[in-house]
Each structure stands twice: as structure tokens, then as C-alpha cells.
mmCIF file of C-alpha atoms and ligand atoms in Angstrom:
data_model
loop_
_atom_site.group_PDB
_atom_site.id
_atom_site.type_symbol
_atom_site.label_atom_id
_atom_site.label_comp_id
_atom_site.label_asym_id
_atom_site.label_seq_id
_atom_site.Cartn_x
_atom_site.Cartn_y
_atom_site.Cartn_z
ATOM 1 C CA MET A 25 6.939 18.820 -25.357
ATOM 2 C CA ASN A 26 4.880 21.689 -23.983
ATOM 3 C CA SER A 27 1.864 21.301 -26.225
ATOM 4 C CA ARG A 28 -1.238 19.546 -25.027
ATOM 5 C CA PRO A 29 -2.240 16.584 -27.144
ATOM 6 C CA SER A 30 -5.851 15.427 -27.366
ATOM 7 C CA GLU A 31 -7.254 12.749 -25.075
ATOM 8 C CA PHE A 32 -7.428 10.424 -28.064
ATOM 9 C CA SER A 33 -3.760 10.829 -28.923
ATOM 10 C CA ILE A 34 -2.649 10.438 -25.290
ATOM 11 C CA ILE A 35 -4.478 7.127 -25.029
ATOM 12 C CA LYS A 36 -3.146 5.913 -28.355
ATOM 13 C CA LYS A 37 0.447 7.002 -27.849
ATOM 14 C CA TYR A 38 1.049 6.361 -24.166
ATOM 15 C CA PHE A 39 -1.430 3.796 -22.870
ATOM 16 C CA ALA A 40 -2.471 1.608 -25.833
ATOM 17 C CA PRO A 41 1.049 0.106 -26.135
ATOM 18 C CA PHE A 42 0.409 -1.847 -22.950
ATOM 19 C CA ALA A 43 -3.307 -2.518 -23.308
ATOM 20 C CA SER A 44 -4.416 -5.931 -22.071
ATOM 21 C CA GLN A 45 -5.828 -8.684 -24.205
ATOM 22 C CA GLY A 46 -9.510 -8.088 -24.763
ATOM 23 C CA ALA A 47 -9.129 -4.285 -24.667
ATOM 24 C CA PHE A 48 -8.838 -3.778 -28.464
ATOM 25 C CA GLU A 49 -5.844 -1.390 -27.995
ATOM 26 C CA PHE A 50 -8.355 0.946 -26.323
ATOM 27 C CA ARG A 51 -10.242 1.496 -29.543
ATOM 28 C CA ASP A 52 -13.470 0.227 -27.987
ATOM 29 C CA ASP A 53 -15.732 1.364 -25.106
ATOM 30 C CA ALA A 54 -14.728 -1.371 -22.688
ATOM 31 C CA ALA A 55 -12.649 -4.525 -22.262
ATOM 32 C CA GLU A 56 -13.636 -8.155 -21.918
ATOM 33 C CA ILE A 57 -11.897 -10.296 -19.300
ATOM 34 C CA ILE A 58 -12.218 -14.059 -19.157
ATOM 35 C CA PRO A 59 -11.809 -15.216 -15.538
ATOM 36 C CA ASN A 60 -9.608 -18.236 -14.875
ATOM 37 C CA GLU A 61 -11.265 -21.523 -13.936
ATOM 38 C CA GLY A 62 -11.551 -22.058 -10.182
ATOM 39 C CA LYS A 63 -10.672 -18.461 -9.269
ATOM 40 C CA SER A 64 -12.620 -15.582 -7.793
ATOM 41 C CA LEU A 65 -11.896 -11.994 -8.753
ATOM 42 C CA VAL A 66 -10.983 -9.579 -5.936
ATOM 43 C CA ILE A 67 -11.550 -5.893 -6.711
ATOM 44 C CA THR A 68 -10.167 -2.864 -4.948
ATOM 45 C CA GLN A 69 -9.809 0.847 -5.688
ATOM 46 C CA ASP A 70 -7.598 3.547 -4.259
ATOM 47 C CA ALA A 71 -7.145 7.104 -5.426
ATOM 48 C CA ILE A 72 -4.266 9.482 -4.724
ATOM 49 C CA ALA A 73 -4.482 13.248 -4.946
ATOM 50 C CA GLU A 74 -1.864 15.944 -5.435
ATOM 51 C CA GLY A 75 -1.135 17.789 -2.211
ATOM 52 C CA ILE A 76 -2.665 15.013 -0.082
ATOM 53 C CA HIS A 77 -0.880 11.789 -1.086
ATOM 54 C CA PHE A 78 1.942 13.171 -3.207
ATOM 55 C CA PHE A 79 3.731 16.448 -3.797
ATOM 56 C CA SER A 80 3.289 18.531 -6.974
ATOM 57 C CA ASP A 81 6.935 18.125 -7.904
ATOM 58 C CA ASP A 82 7.216 14.378 -7.238
ATOM 59 C CA PRO A 83 8.463 12.580 -10.366
ATOM 60 C CA PRO A 84 5.455 11.431 -12.470
ATOM 61 C CA GLU A 85 6.941 7.898 -12.752
ATOM 62 C CA LEU A 86 6.853 7.599 -8.972
ATOM 63 C CA ILE A 87 3.317 9.000 -8.749
ATOM 64 C CA ALA A 88 2.159 6.328 -11.222
ATOM 65 C CA LYS A 89 3.926 3.570 -9.299
ATOM 66 C CA LYS A 90 2.520 4.768 -6.005
ATOM 67 C CA ALA A 91 -1.027 4.898 -7.429
ATOM 68 C CA LEU A 92 -0.628 1.316 -8.606
ATOM 69 C CA ARG A 93 1.212 -0.075 -5.602
ATOM 70 C CA VAL A 94 -1.256 1.134 -2.964
ATOM 71 C CA ASN A 95 -3.792 -1.077 -4.735
ATOM 72 C CA LEU A 96 -1.415 -4.035 -4.950
ATOM 73 C CA SER A 97 -0.997 -3.786 -1.212
ATOM 74 C CA ASP A 98 -4.764 -4.144 -0.697
ATOM 75 C CA LEU A 99 -4.884 -7.171 -2.984
ATOM 76 C CA ALA A 100 -1.940 -8.862 -1.241
ATOM 77 C CA ALA A 101 -3.656 -8.401 2.121
ATOM 78 C CA LYS A 102 -6.667 -10.284 0.753
ATOM 79 C CA GLY A 103 -4.418 -13.118 -0.405
ATOM 80 C CA ALA A 104 -4.979 -12.160 -4.053
ATOM 81 C CA THR A 105 -2.559 -12.184 -6.978
ATOM 82 C CA PRO A 106 -2.833 -9.000 -9.085
ATOM 83 C CA LYS A 107 -4.016 -9.404 -12.674
ATOM 84 C CA TYR A 108 -5.654 -6.296 -14.143
ATOM 85 C CA ILE A 109 -5.950 -2.569 -13.518
ATOM 86 C CA SER A 110 -8.131 0.219 -14.826
ATOM 87 C CA LEU A 111 -6.882 3.817 -14.636
ATOM 88 C CA ALA A 112 -8.813 7.039 -14.068
ATOM 89 C CA LEU A 113 -6.290 9.747 -14.877
ATOM 90 C CA GLY A 114 -7.356 13.201 -13.684
ATOM 91 C CA LEU A 115 -4.916 15.672 -15.185
ATOM 92 C CA GLY A 116 -4.171 18.722 -13.085
ATOM 93 C CA LYS A 117 -4.257 22.272 -14.434
ATOM 94 C CA THR A 118 -0.486 22.294 -15.005
ATOM 95 C CA TRP A 119 -0.284 19.115 -17.090
ATOM 96 C CA ASN A 120 1.798 18.800 -20.225
ATOM 97 C CA GLU A 121 2.768 15.971 -22.551
ATOM 98 C CA GLN A 122 6.071 15.372 -20.772
ATOM 99 C CA TRP A 123 4.214 14.684 -17.512
ATOM 100 C CA VAL A 124 1.899 12.185 -19.211
ATOM 101 C CA ALA A 125 4.825 10.479 -20.985
ATOM 102 C CA GLU A 126 6.727 10.005 -17.731
ATOM 103 C CA PHE A 127 3.611 8.897 -15.853
ATOM 104 C CA ALA A 128 2.764 6.298 -18.524
ATOM 105 C CA ASN A 129 6.352 5.087 -18.539
ATOM 106 C CA GLY A 130 6.327 4.509 -14.779
ATOM 107 C CA LEU A 131 3.007 2.691 -14.966
ATOM 108 C CA LYS A 132 4.201 0.496 -17.826
ATOM 109 C CA GLU A 133 7.379 -0.433 -15.951
ATOM 110 C CA ASP A 134 5.396 -1.534 -12.915
ATOM 111 C CA CYS A 135 2.784 -3.378 -14.990
ATOM 112 C CA GLU A 136 5.661 -5.384 -16.450
ATOM 113 C CA ALA A 137 7.380 -5.883 -13.101
ATOM 114 C CA TYR A 138 4.214 -7.171 -11.425
ATOM 115 C CA ASP A 139 2.803 -8.918 -14.503
ATOM 116 C CA ILE A 140 -0.363 -6.818 -14.613
ATOM 117 C CA GLN A 141 -2.459 -5.837 -17.610
ATOM 118 C CA LEU A 142 -4.084 -2.453 -18.233
ATOM 119 C CA THR A 143 -7.719 -2.965 -19.256
ATOM 120 C CA GLY A 144 -8.655 0.669 -19.875
ATOM 121 C CA GLY A 145 -9.632 3.761 -17.999
ATOM 122 C CA ASP A 146 -10.652 7.339 -18.431
ATOM 123 C CA THR A 147 -8.700 10.542 -19.006
ATOM 124 C CA PHE A 148 -9.993 13.966 -18.008
ATOM 125 C CA GLY A 149 -8.925 17.347 -16.637
ATOM 126 C CA THR A 150 -9.706 18.040 -12.984
ATOM 127 C CA GLY A 151 -9.477 21.826 -13.297
ATOM 128 C CA ALA A 152 -7.356 21.714 -10.131
ATOM 129 C CA GLY A 153 -4.691 19.240 -8.948
ATOM 130 C CA PHE A 154 -3.814 15.818 -10.340
ATOM 131 C CA VAL A 155 -5.923 12.885 -9.113
ATOM 132 C CA ILE A 156 -5.145 9.296 -10.014
ATOM 133 C CA SER A 157 -7.552 6.523 -9.231
ATOM 134 C CA ILE A 158 -6.739 2.918 -9.997
ATOM 135 C CA THR A 159 -9.081 -0.031 -9.763
ATOM 136 C CA ALA A 160 -7.192 -3.298 -9.445
ATOM 137 C CA LEU A 161 -8.446 -6.827 -9.975
ATOM 138 C CA GLY A 162 -6.717 -9.837 -8.501
ATOM 139 C CA GLU A 163 -7.387 -13.546 -8.283
ATOM 140 C CA VAL A 164 -7.780 -15.962 -5.404
ATOM 141 C CA PRO A 165 -8.826 -19.606 -5.481
ATOM 142 C CA HIS A 166 -12.530 -19.932 -4.563
ATOM 143 C CA ASP A 167 -13.047 -19.617 -0.781
ATOM 144 C CA ALA A 168 -9.489 -18.365 -0.156
ATOM 145 C CA TYR A 169 -10.292 -14.620 0.141
ATOM 146 C CA VAL A 170 -9.036 -13.266 3.483
ATOM 147 C CA SER A 171 -11.156 -10.561 5.126
ATOM 148 C CA ARG A 172 -10.436 -8.397 8.169
ATOM 149 C CA LEU A 173 -13.644 -9.564 9.865
ATOM 150 C CA ASN A 174 -12.568 -12.904 11.215
ATOM 151 C CA ALA A 175 -9.909 -12.374 13.911
ATOM 152 C CA LYS A 176 -10.641 -14.311 17.114
ATOM 153 C CA ALA A 177 -9.420 -13.848 20.684
ATOM 154 C CA GLY A 178 -6.271 -15.938 21.100
ATOM 155 C CA ASP A 179 -5.065 -15.431 17.494
ATOM 156 C CA THR A 180 -1.497 -14.214 17.146
ATOM 157 C CA LEU A 181 -0.811 -10.893 15.409
ATOM 158 C CA PHE A 182 1.904 -10.584 12.789
ATOM 159 C CA VAL A 183 3.174 -7.841 10.551
ATOM 160 C CA THR A 184 5.320 -7.966 7.405
ATOM 161 C CA GLY A 185 8.412 -5.809 6.911
ATOM 162 C CA GLU A 186 9.184 -2.762 9.016
ATOM 163 C CA ILE A 187 6.871 -0.090 10.390
ATOM 164 C CA GLY A 188 7.092 3.701 10.347
ATOM 165 C CA ASP A 189 9.667 4.357 7.622
ATOM 166 C CA ALA A 190 7.226 6.113 5.297
ATOM 167 C CA ALA A 191 5.711 8.309 8.018
ATOM 168 C CA LEU A 192 9.193 9.447 9.037
ATOM 169 C CA GLY A 193 10.076 9.711 5.328
ATOM 170 C CA LEU A 194 7.214 12.158 4.823
ATOM 171 C CA LEU A 195 8.502 14.190 7.747
ATOM 172 C CA ALA A 196 12.044 14.063 6.362
ATOM 173 C CA HIS A 197 10.704 15.177 2.952
ATOM 174 C CA GLU A 198 9.109 18.241 4.618
ATOM 175 C CA ARG A 199 11.854 19.114 7.083
ATOM 176 C CA GLN A 200 15.160 17.588 8.091
ATOM 177 C CA ILE A 201 15.062 15.320 11.113
ATOM 178 C CA SER A 202 17.858 17.175 12.774
ATOM 179 C CA GLY A 203 21.070 15.183 13.118
ATOM 180 C CA LEU A 204 19.887 12.314 10.920
ATOM 181 C CA LYS A 205 22.573 10.899 8.596
ATOM 182 C CA ASN A 206 22.061 11.462 4.853
ATOM 183 C CA VAL A 207 21.783 7.744 4.124
ATOM 184 C CA ASP A 208 19.004 7.314 6.697
ATOM 185 C CA ASN A 209 17.260 10.393 5.381
ATOM 186 C CA ALA A 210 17.375 9.087 1.811
ATOM 187 C CA TYR A 211 16.222 5.617 2.899
ATOM 188 C CA LEU A 212 13.163 7.006 4.718
ATOM 189 C CA ILE A 213 12.183 9.411 1.931
ATOM 190 C CA ASN A 214 12.397 6.610 -0.608
ATOM 191 C CA ARG A 215 10.165 4.425 1.555
ATOM 192 C CA TYR A 216 7.614 7.250 1.474
ATOM 193 C CA LEU A 217 7.850 7.896 -2.262
ATOM 194 C CA LEU A 218 7.839 4.308 -3.455
ATOM 195 C CA PRO A 219 5.840 1.725 -1.492
ATOM 196 C CA GLN A 220 6.946 -1.918 -1.727
ATOM 197 C CA PRO A 221 3.659 -3.814 -1.539
ATOM 198 C CA ARG A 222 3.962 -7.354 -0.180
ATOM 199 C CA VAL A 223 2.677 -9.023 -3.326
ATOM 200 C CA LYS A 224 4.828 -12.086 -2.671
ATOM 201 C CA ALA A 225 3.206 -12.617 0.735
ATOM 202 C CA ALA A 226 -0.263 -13.155 -0.787
ATOM 203 C CA GLU A 227 0.052 -16.913 -1.027
ATOM 204 C CA ILE A 228 1.159 -17.238 2.602
ATOM 205 C CA ILE A 229 -1.605 -14.890 3.746
ATOM 206 C CA ARG A 230 -4.286 -16.924 2.035
ATOM 207 C CA GLU A 231 -2.952 -20.137 3.487
ATOM 208 C CA PHE A 232 -2.437 -19.005 7.077
ATOM 209 C CA ALA A 233 -4.243 -15.760 7.964
ATOM 210 C CA SER A 234 -7.564 -15.757 9.796
ATOM 211 C CA ALA A 235 -7.899 -11.980 9.219
ATOM 212 C CA SER A 236 -5.750 -9.541 7.293
ATOM 213 C CA MET A 237 -5.522 -5.939 6.093
ATOM 214 C CA ASP A 238 -2.854 -3.699 4.694
ATOM 215 C CA ILE A 239 -1.457 -0.871 6.792
ATOM 216 C CA SER A 240 -1.950 2.409 4.982
ATOM 217 C CA ASP A 241 -3.014 4.803 7.740
ATOM 218 C CA GLY A 242 -0.692 3.771 10.576
ATOM 219 C CA LEU A 243 -0.247 0.501 12.474
ATOM 220 C CA ILE A 244 -2.273 1.412 15.559
ATOM 221 C CA GLY A 245 -5.218 2.990 13.762
ATOM 222 C CA ASP A 246 -5.426 0.210 11.196
ATOM 223 C CA LEU A 247 -5.248 -2.444 13.903
ATOM 224 C CA GLU A 248 -8.156 -0.631 15.590
ATOM 225 C CA LYS A 249 -10.095 -0.984 12.332
ATOM 226 C CA LEU A 250 -9.335 -4.693 12.121
ATOM 227 C CA CYS A 251 -10.397 -5.148 15.747
ATOM 228 C CA GLN A 252 -13.642 -3.252 15.199
ATOM 229 C CA ALA A 253 -14.462 -5.273 12.103
ATOM 230 C CA SER A 254 -13.792 -8.540 13.965
ATOM 231 C CA GLU A 255 -15.344 -7.346 17.264
ATOM 232 C CA VAL A 256 -12.218 -8.127 19.276
ATOM 233 C CA GLY A 257 -9.399 -6.230 21.013
ATOM 234 C CA ALA A 258 -5.619 -6.448 20.679
ATOM 235 C CA ALA A 259 -2.528 -6.212 22.863
ATOM 236 C CA LEU A 260 0.705 -5.067 21.225
ATOM 237 C CA LYS A 261 4.206 -5.298 22.616
ATOM 238 C CA PHE A 262 6.090 -2.136 21.723
ATOM 239 C CA GLN A 263 9.500 -3.820 21.892
ATOM 240 C CA ASN A 264 8.425 -6.412 19.291
ATOM 241 C CA ILE A 265 7.426 -3.862 16.647
ATOM 242 C CA PRO A 266 9.968 -4.058 13.817
ATOM 243 C CA PHE A 267 11.753 -0.799 12.974
ATOM 244 C CA SER A 268 14.412 -0.312 10.303
ATOM 245 C CA GLN A 269 17.861 0.875 11.348
ATOM 246 C CA ALA A 270 17.035 4.308 9.872
ATOM 247 C CA THR A 271 13.836 4.573 11.927
ATOM 248 C CA GLN A 272 15.656 3.426 15.059
ATOM 249 C CA ASN A 273 18.324 6.062 14.452
ATOM 250 C CA ALA A 274 15.658 8.754 13.972
ATOM 251 C CA ILE A 275 13.849 7.726 17.165
ATOM 252 C CA SER A 276 17.081 7.832 19.137
ATOM 253 C CA LEU A 277 17.488 11.458 18.005
ATOM 254 C CA GLU A 278 13.877 12.471 18.743
ATOM 255 C CA SER A 279 12.030 10.029 21.001
ATOM 256 C CA ASN A 280 8.562 11.355 20.076
ATOM 257 C CA LEU A 281 9.108 10.038 16.537
ATOM 258 C CA SER A 282 8.197 6.561 17.807
ATOM 259 C CA GLU A 283 4.578 7.683 18.081
ATOM 260 C CA ILE A 284 4.661 8.993 14.498
ATOM 261 C CA ALA A 285 6.188 5.692 13.344
ATOM 262 C CA LEU A 286 3.280 3.741 14.847
ATOM 263 C CA THR A 287 0.462 6.095 13.888
ATOM 264 C CA GLY A 288 1.632 7.766 10.648
ATOM 265 C CA GLY A 289 0.626 6.474 7.249
ATOM 266 C CA ASP A 290 1.933 4.793 4.123
ATOM 267 C CA ASP A 291 3.583 1.636 5.467
ATOM 268 C CA TYR A 292 1.907 -0.683 2.951
ATOM 269 C CA GLU A 293 2.859 -3.665 5.051
ATOM 270 C CA ILE A 294 0.350 -6.392 5.933
ATOM 271 C CA LEU A 295 -1.162 -6.822 9.378
ATOM 272 C CA PHE A 296 -2.697 -10.231 9.944
ATOM 273 C CA THR A 297 -3.725 -12.816 12.503
ATOM 274 C CA VAL A 298 -2.954 -16.514 12.686
ATOM 275 C CA ALA A 299 -5.245 -18.884 14.580
ATOM 276 C CA GLU A 300 -3.751 -21.267 17.114
ATOM 277 C CA ASP A 301 -4.218 -24.417 15.025
ATOM 278 C CA LYS A 302 -2.021 -22.996 12.241
ATOM 279 C CA LEU A 303 0.569 -21.247 14.374
ATOM 280 C CA ILE A 304 3.267 -23.908 14.638
ATOM 281 C CA LYS A 305 3.259 -24.612 10.914
ATOM 282 C CA PHE A 306 3.292 -20.877 10.176
ATOM 283 C CA GLU A 307 6.223 -20.163 12.496
ATOM 284 C CA ASP A 308 8.120 -23.000 10.894
ATOM 285 C CA LEU A 309 7.526 -21.579 7.458
ATOM 286 C CA ILE A 310 8.501 -17.994 8.267
ATOM 287 C CA SER A 311 11.797 -18.985 9.853
ATOM 288 C CA GLY A 312 12.996 -19.835 6.333
ATOM 289 C CA SER A 313 11.111 -17.096 4.464
ATOM 290 C CA LYS A 314 12.733 -14.242 2.535
ATOM 291 C CA ILE A 315 9.900 -11.983 3.676
ATOM 292 C CA GLN A 316 10.244 -10.605 7.190
ATOM 293 C CA PHE A 317 7.307 -11.553 9.434
ATOM 294 C CA THR A 318 7.207 -10.368 13.045
ATOM 295 C CA HIS A 319 5.015 -11.505 15.916
ATOM 296 C CA ILE A 320 3.851 -8.211 17.454
ATOM 297 C CA GLY A 321 0.974 -9.134 19.734
ATOM 298 C CA THR A 322 -2.225 -11.042 20.421
ATOM 299 C CA ILE A 323 -5.925 -10.695 19.731
ATOM 300 C CA THR A 324 -7.963 -10.382 22.940
ATOM 301 C CA ILE A 325 -11.588 -10.347 23.958
ATOM 302 C CA GLY A 326 -13.175 -6.927 24.451
ATOM 303 C CA GLN A 327 -12.341 -3.956 22.288
ATOM 304 C CA GLY A 328 -9.596 -1.458 21.506
ATOM 305 C CA VAL A 329 -5.850 -1.686 20.998
ATOM 306 C CA LYS A 330 -3.490 -1.560 23.957
ATOM 307 C CA VAL A 331 0.239 -1.057 23.525
ATOM 308 C CA PHE A 332 2.508 -2.236 26.346
ATOM 309 C CA ASP A 333 6.108 -1.263 27.013
ATOM 310 C CA ARG A 334 8.894 -3.600 28.104
ATOM 311 C CA ASP A 335 7.722 -3.433 31.744
ATOM 312 C CA GLY A 336 4.100 -4.204 30.917
ATOM 313 C CA GLN A 337 3.037 -0.564 31.367
ATOM 314 C CA LEU A 338 0.366 0.817 29.017
ATOM 315 C CA ILE A 339 1.641 3.402 26.485
ATOM 316 C CA GLU A 340 -0.814 6.200 25.625
ATOM 317 C CA PHE A 341 -0.934 7.811 22.162
ATOM 318 C CA GLU A 342 -2.338 11.211 21.294
ATOM 319 C CA LYS A 343 -3.631 10.142 17.903
ATOM 320 C CA SER A 344 -3.951 6.664 16.486
ATOM 321 C CA SER A 345 -3.923 7.186 12.744
ATOM 322 C CA TYR A 346 -3.437 9.515 9.837
ATOM 323 C CA ASP A 347 -6.671 10.776 8.299
ATOM 324 C CA HIS A 348 -6.340 11.301 4.543
ATOM 325 C CA SER A 349 -9.493 13.406 4.352
ATOM 326 C CA GLY A 350 -7.182 16.342 4.961
ATOM 327 C CA ASP A 351 -8.310 17.040 8.537
ATOM 328 C CA SER A 352 -5.607 16.718 11.096
ATOM 329 C CA SER A 353 -7.885 15.576 13.903
HETATM 330 P P1 LIG B 21 -15.641 6.743 -24.212
HETATM 331 O O1 LIG B 21 -15.749 8.210 -24.208
HETATM 332 O O2 LIG B 21 -16.277 6.018 -25.322
HETATM 333 O O3 LIG B 21 -15.888 6.131 -22.862
HETATM 334 P P2 LIG B 21 -12.837 7.122 -23.896
HETATM 335 O O4 LIG B 21 -12.300 8.045 -24.908
HETATM 336 O O5 LIG B 21 -13.011 7.585 -22.486
HETATM 337 O O6 LIG B 21 -14.117 6.443 -24.496
HETATM 338 O O7 LIG B 21 -11.899 5.834 -23.803
HETATM 339 C C1 LIG B 21 -11.579 5.120 -24.992
HETATM 340 C C2 LIG B 21 -10.812 3.887 -24.595
HETATM 341 O O8 LIG B 21 -9.588 4.285 -23.977
HETATM 342 C C3 LIG B 21 -11.513 2.986 -23.612
HETATM 343 O O9 LIG B 21 -11.148 1.652 -23.962
HETATM 344 C C4 LIG B 21 -10.882 3.358 -22.285
HETATM 345 O O10 LIG B 21 -10.905 2.251 -21.398
HETATM 346 C C5 LIG B 21 -9.470 3.725 -22.699
HETATM 347 N N1 LIG B 21 -8.834 4.740 -21.821
HETATM 348 C C6 LIG B 21 -9.192 6.029 -21.629
HETATM 349 N N2 LIG B 21 -8.337 6.666 -20.807
HETATM 350 C C7 LIG B 21 -7.414 5.738 -20.441
HETATM 351 C C8 LIG B 21 -6.277 5.758 -19.598
HETATM 352 N N3 LIG B 21 -5.896 6.844 -18.919
HETATM 353 N N4 LIG B 21 -5.574 4.616 -19.477
HETATM 354 C C9 LIG B 21 -5.949 3.511 -20.139
HETATM 355 N N5 LIG B 21 -6.984 3.428 -20.949
HETATM 356 C C10 LIG B 21 -7.721 4.527 -21.122
HETATM 357 MG MG1 LIG B 22 -14.774 7.609 -21.184
#
């Protein structure tokens, strides 16, 4: 399969088989969506680019799933249930039919797994690297959308899952973390390649969170963004931050990896605040939840994020987040 089929035949062969209702198997210009009664639509878009967000030789199935899942993470953080996506597929100079077939297969698998429908998109050559941009639409009941603008001093800060695996996974993908066991290495790399967005947490977020965002550029930097948007500060307890066994093992080999774990990117966990009047009910609920939720700190008056060690001493970081614009500063 080294030939290059036309745009028309790519759409027909690889994407039309999972076209949503109202998209006319992609034989029309657009698609019609009928919103559900009592729901608002939540819309988000994230693009990933070769060489910035994925490597040229990453499997196309995984690239497709990553492009989709980064959007599902944004929707979950808003308390929304994913429903539809639209795909802008920018084919890189080296594309061939095999790449498109594998990409479409990965996307179809995830659309089925997350019960999402493909409404359409656009297909074009970039003349350079691959770029995939997905727009995702989700649903929330009216008035249940959760923004990042509404955290208040005294709210408690929580995070889903475990922090830092993907940032260390990226490092492990580029160079061995010396002395790290193969199983830990594989675990971290997989966490980088294939995000696990917290889609199942959406309902809990919309019921309990006063403010929420997904963590894509590092815990500390993203918490700074939430604090800025809400005009508050935050105090984090380092010893409360949840790390996987693999990340703990890596940090015990190289202690400076803890900073990368807190400030590197690609966690796709949810960072959110719970106001005092909902806290007891929330803590009750999470004690029996399959999803891991961890209390990591408190929202304060003032501004900025402070991280404290076990003895209450302030920990300083060189850099708070990963900047995807390609600059390292
Ligand atoms: P036009 O040039 O009229 O905009 P296109 O050829 O770009 O039409 O698209 C034709 C149809 O195929 C549209 O319904 C569009 O949404 C869909 N489409 C194009 N590319 C993709 C893609 N990569 N994935 C899914 N649908 C696509
Ligand atoms: Mg078009």
C-alpha cells in the first residue's frame, strides 16, 4: 500500500464507515446535529503536531487516539460527556495509504470505546509534518458546565489519578532513566503515548467541583492558570501529590525527576476544587469510588502557587510548566 489515494477515496474508504447520523456518509458539505433536550453543548479543540506532541515513528493508531483523548480530557474537566468529533487531518510529506488506514483504525476503535460519533472533517497535505486537530463536542445539563474561573479561597484542591508519569515517560522515550527497571520504563512510556482521559469522572466533577481544568502542561503550571483565572492563590503539599510506583522508583534513582513530574506535560488528569459546603459529601463519595481522587492542597487568598515540603518549607521550582509552542523557556 504505497500508492497515494485521492482525498475522496480516503474519506470514503477509511472515515465514512464510522460517520455519525446526520453526516450523509460524508457525501455532503456538512453534518446536522440535533441537540438533546435539556442539554448544553460544550466545544473544545486541541491539535497535535509531529515532532512537538508525538514522534514521527509513533504508531498511527496511537497518534489518532492521542489526538482524540486530549480533547476528551478537556470535556471531562468541564463535566461534559463526549458525543461528537470533527477531524482536521493534515497529512505530512511522508504519508502513505498504510498510515491513513492505521490512523483511521485507531480513531474508529476509540470512537467505539467512548461512544463518540464522527461528524466530518477536512483532509489536506501540510507540505511538512503531520498535524491532527480534533474538535470535540460534549453535553452537560443546562447550568452544569464547570469552568476554571470560580475557585474561592478555602476550597479544597483535588486531583484525579497519578501525576508525572507521562513527563517521565517522554524522558524515558528519549533516553533511558539509568537504573530504571524495564517494567517501570514501559509503564511510563505507555502513559506518555496513550493518555487515559478521566471521562468517567465527568459526572462527579459537574456535581461537586467549583472550578476544574485538565492537566496537560504540568500540575504546577496548570494550577497557576486556574489560580489566575479565579484570582486566587494555592498551597500544595508535596507529600500528598500522588505518584505511581514507577514514578516513585524513578525519583528515588534521580531526585531531580520530582520537579519534572510536577512541571512536565501530558498528565491528562483533572485538577479541581471543592467548596466547603460540598466537601463532606464529596469525601464520602470518593472513599468508595473506582477513580482515584487525592486531596493535594487548598485554595488561598492572594496569588501564585506555593508548594510546601513535609516540614512546611517552601519548595522552589526552576520552571513551572511545559510550553508546547516549542520554546523551552
Ligand atoms: P468540501 O470540499 O465540499 O468541503 P471535503 O471534500 O473537504 O468537502 O469533505 C467532504 C466530506 O467529507 C465532508 O462531509 C467532510 O466533513 C468529510 N471529511 C473530509 N475529511 C474528513 C476526515 N478526515 N474525517 C472525516 N470526515 C472528513
Ligand atoms: Mg473541505
